Short mmCIF file of C-alpha atoms in Angstrom, two decimals:
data_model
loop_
_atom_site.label_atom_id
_atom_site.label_comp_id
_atom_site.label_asym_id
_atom_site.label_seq_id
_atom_site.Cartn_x
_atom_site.Cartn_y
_atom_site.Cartn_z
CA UNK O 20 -19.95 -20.74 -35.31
CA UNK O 21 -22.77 -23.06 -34.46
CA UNK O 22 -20.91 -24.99 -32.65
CA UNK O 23 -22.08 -24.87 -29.05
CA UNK O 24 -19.94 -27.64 -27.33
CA UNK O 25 -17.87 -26.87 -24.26
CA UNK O 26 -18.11 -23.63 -21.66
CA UNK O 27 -16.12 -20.78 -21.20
CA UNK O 28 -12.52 -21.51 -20.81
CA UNK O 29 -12.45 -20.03 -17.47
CA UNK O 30 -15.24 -18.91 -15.04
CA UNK O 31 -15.32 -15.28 -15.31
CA UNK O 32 -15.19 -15.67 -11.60
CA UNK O 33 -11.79 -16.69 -11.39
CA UNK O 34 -8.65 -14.43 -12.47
CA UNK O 35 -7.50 -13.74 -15.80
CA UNK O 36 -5.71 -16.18 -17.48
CA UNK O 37 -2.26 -15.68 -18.24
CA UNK O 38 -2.29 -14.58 -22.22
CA UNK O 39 -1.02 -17.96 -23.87
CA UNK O 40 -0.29 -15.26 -26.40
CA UNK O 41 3.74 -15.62 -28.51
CA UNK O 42 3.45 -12.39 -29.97
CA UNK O 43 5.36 -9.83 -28.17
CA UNK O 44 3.82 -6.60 -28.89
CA UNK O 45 0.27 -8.68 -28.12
CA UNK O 46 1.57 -9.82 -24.61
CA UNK O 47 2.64 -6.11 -23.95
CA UNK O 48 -0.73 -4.50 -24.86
CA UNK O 49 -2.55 -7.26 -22.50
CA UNK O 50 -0.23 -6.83 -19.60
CA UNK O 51 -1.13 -2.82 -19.91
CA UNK O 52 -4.41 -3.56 -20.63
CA UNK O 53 -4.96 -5.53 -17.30
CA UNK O 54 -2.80 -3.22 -15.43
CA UNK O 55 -5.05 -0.50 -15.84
CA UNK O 56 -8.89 -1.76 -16.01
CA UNK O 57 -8.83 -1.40 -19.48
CA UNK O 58 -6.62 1.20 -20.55
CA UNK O 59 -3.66 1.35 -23.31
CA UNK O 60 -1.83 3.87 -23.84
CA UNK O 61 0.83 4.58 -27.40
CA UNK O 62 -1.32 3.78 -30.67
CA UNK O 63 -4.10 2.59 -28.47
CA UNK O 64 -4.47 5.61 -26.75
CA UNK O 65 -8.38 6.07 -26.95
CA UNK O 66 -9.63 2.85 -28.99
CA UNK O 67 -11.99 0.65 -27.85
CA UNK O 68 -9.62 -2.51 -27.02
CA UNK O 69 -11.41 -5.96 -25.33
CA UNK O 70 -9.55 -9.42 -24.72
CA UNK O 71 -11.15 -11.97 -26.10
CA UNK O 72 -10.28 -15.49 -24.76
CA UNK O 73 -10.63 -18.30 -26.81
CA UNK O 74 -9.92 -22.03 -26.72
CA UNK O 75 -7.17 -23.08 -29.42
CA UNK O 76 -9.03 -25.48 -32.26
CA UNK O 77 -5.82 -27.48 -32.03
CA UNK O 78 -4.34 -27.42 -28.89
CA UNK O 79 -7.48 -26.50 -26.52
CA UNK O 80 -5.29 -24.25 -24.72
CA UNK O 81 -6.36 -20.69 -23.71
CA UNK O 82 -5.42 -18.03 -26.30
CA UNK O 83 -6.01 -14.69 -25.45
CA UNK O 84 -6.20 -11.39 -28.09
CA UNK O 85 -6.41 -7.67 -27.79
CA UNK O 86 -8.92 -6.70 -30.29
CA UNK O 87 -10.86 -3.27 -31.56
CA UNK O 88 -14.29 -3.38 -30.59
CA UNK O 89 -17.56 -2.04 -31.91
CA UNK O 90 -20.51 -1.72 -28.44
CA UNK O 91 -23.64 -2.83 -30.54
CA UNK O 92 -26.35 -2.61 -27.98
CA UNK O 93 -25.85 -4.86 -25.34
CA UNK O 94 -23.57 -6.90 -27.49
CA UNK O 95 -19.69 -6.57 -28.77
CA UNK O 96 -18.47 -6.83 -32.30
CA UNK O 97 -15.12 -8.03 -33.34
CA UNK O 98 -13.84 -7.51 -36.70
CA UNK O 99 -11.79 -11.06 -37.90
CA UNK O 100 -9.68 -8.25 -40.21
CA UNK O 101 -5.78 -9.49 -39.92
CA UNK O 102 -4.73 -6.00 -40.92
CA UNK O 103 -6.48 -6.82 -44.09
CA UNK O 104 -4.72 -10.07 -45.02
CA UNK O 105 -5.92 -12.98 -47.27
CA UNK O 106 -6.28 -14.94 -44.27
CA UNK O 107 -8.72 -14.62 -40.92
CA UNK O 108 -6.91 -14.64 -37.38
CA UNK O 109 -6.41 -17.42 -35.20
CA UNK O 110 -9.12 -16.52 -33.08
CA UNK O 111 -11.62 -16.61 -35.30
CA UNK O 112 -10.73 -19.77 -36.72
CA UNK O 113 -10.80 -20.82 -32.64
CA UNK O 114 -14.39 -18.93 -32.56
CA UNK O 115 -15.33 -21.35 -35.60
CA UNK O 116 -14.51 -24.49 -33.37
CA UNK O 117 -15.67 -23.41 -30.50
CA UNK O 118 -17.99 -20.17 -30.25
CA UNK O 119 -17.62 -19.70 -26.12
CA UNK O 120 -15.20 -17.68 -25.32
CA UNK O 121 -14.57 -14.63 -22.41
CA UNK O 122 -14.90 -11.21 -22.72
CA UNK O 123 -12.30 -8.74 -20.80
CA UNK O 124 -13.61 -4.81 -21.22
CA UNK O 125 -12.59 -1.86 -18.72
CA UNK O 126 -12.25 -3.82 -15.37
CA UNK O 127 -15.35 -6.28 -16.26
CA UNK O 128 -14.47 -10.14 -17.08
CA UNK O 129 -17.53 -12.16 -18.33
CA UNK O 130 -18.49 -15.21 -21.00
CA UNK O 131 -19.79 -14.34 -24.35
CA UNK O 132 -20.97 -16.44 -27.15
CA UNK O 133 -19.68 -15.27 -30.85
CA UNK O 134 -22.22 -15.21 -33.83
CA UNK O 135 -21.57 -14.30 -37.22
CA UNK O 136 -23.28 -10.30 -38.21
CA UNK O 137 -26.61 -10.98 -39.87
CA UNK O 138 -25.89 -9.85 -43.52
CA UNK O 139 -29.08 -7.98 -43.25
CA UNK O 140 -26.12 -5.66 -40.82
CA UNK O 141 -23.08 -5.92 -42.17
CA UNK O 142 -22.80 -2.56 -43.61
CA UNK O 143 -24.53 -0.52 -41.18
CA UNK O 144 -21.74 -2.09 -38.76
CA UNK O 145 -18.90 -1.26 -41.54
CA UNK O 146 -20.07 1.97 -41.82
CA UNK O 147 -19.87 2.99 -38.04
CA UNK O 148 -16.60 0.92 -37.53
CA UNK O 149 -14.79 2.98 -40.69
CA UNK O 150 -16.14 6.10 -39.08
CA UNK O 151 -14.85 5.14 -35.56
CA UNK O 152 -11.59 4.20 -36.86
CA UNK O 153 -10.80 4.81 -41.14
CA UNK O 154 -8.14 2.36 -40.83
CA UNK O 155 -10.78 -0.31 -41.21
CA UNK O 156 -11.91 0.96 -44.55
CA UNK O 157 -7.99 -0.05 -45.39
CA UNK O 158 -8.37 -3.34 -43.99
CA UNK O 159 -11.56 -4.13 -45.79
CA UNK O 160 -10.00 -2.99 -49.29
CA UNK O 161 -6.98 -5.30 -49.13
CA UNK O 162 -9.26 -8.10 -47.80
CA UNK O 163 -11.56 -8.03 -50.61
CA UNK O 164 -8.46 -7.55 -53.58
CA UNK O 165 -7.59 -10.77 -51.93
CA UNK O 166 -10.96 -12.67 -52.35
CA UNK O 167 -11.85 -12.41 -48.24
CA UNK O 168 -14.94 -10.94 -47.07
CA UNK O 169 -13.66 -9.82 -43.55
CA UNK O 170 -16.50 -11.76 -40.75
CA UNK O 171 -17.94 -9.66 -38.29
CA UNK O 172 -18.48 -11.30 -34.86
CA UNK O 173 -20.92 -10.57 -32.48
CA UNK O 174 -20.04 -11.67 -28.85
CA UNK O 175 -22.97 -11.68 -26.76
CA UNK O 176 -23.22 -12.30 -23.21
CA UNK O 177 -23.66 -15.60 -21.62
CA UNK O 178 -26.15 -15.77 -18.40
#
């Protein structure tokens, strides 16, 4: 994620892009989410949900994600779980290529950059993340029986 090439994908000025997202359920949960500053209702009743718009590593396209989020300070932190899979999401893999990306939380749109959790962290930030939400500590277990140590991203405002 050192990568520090190209700007946001779109000026937090500017309206939302539309979600370049296939997955169904995903499209759903961002059309609620921007319907009501922020808000999701059903299983997401009460979690901490952001959108987090990256730029495809392929296609350069706009792909936008609902994701849990950690508040860290003045920064955000994403967990690249997959529901515990062997492999990392698409947007991390798009946050390798290209680490600017924008932030939607509540009604507020801005840029952020992603950095990897400083080891030095990483457990604190489990710790408080498994408390928030237990269903993490599942995700974690079934990533490390498959050999994947689950990144932690910190997105951090730009300007």
């Amino acid at each position: 994620m050192t990568n520090t090439a190209t700007g946001a994908t779109h000026s937090p000025a500017s309206p939302a892009a539309p979600p370049n997202n296939s997955n169904p359920f995903n499209l759903r949960v961002i059309e609620e989410f921007r319907a009501n500053a922020g808000r999701v209702g059903g299983q997401f009743a009460g979690t901490k949900l952001l959108l987090l718009t990256t730029r495809g590593a392929r296609s350069g396209l706009p792909r936008t994600t609902p994701l849990v989020h950690l508040p860290d300070g003045e920064r955000l932190i994403v967990f690249a779980s997959n529901g515990g899979a062997p492999a990392a999401p698409g947007w991390f893999h798009n946050l390798t290529a290209t680490p600017e990306a924008v932030v939607e939380v509540g009604g507020e749109r801005y840029p952020v950059r992603a950095r990897l959790v400083e080891d030095s962290a990483r457990e604190a930030v489990w710790e408080r993340q498994i408390t928030a939400d237990p269903a993490f500590a599942e995700f974690r277990r079934r990533a490390l029986a498959s050999g994947r140590d689950i990144p932690l991203v910190a997105l951090e405002r730009v300007g």
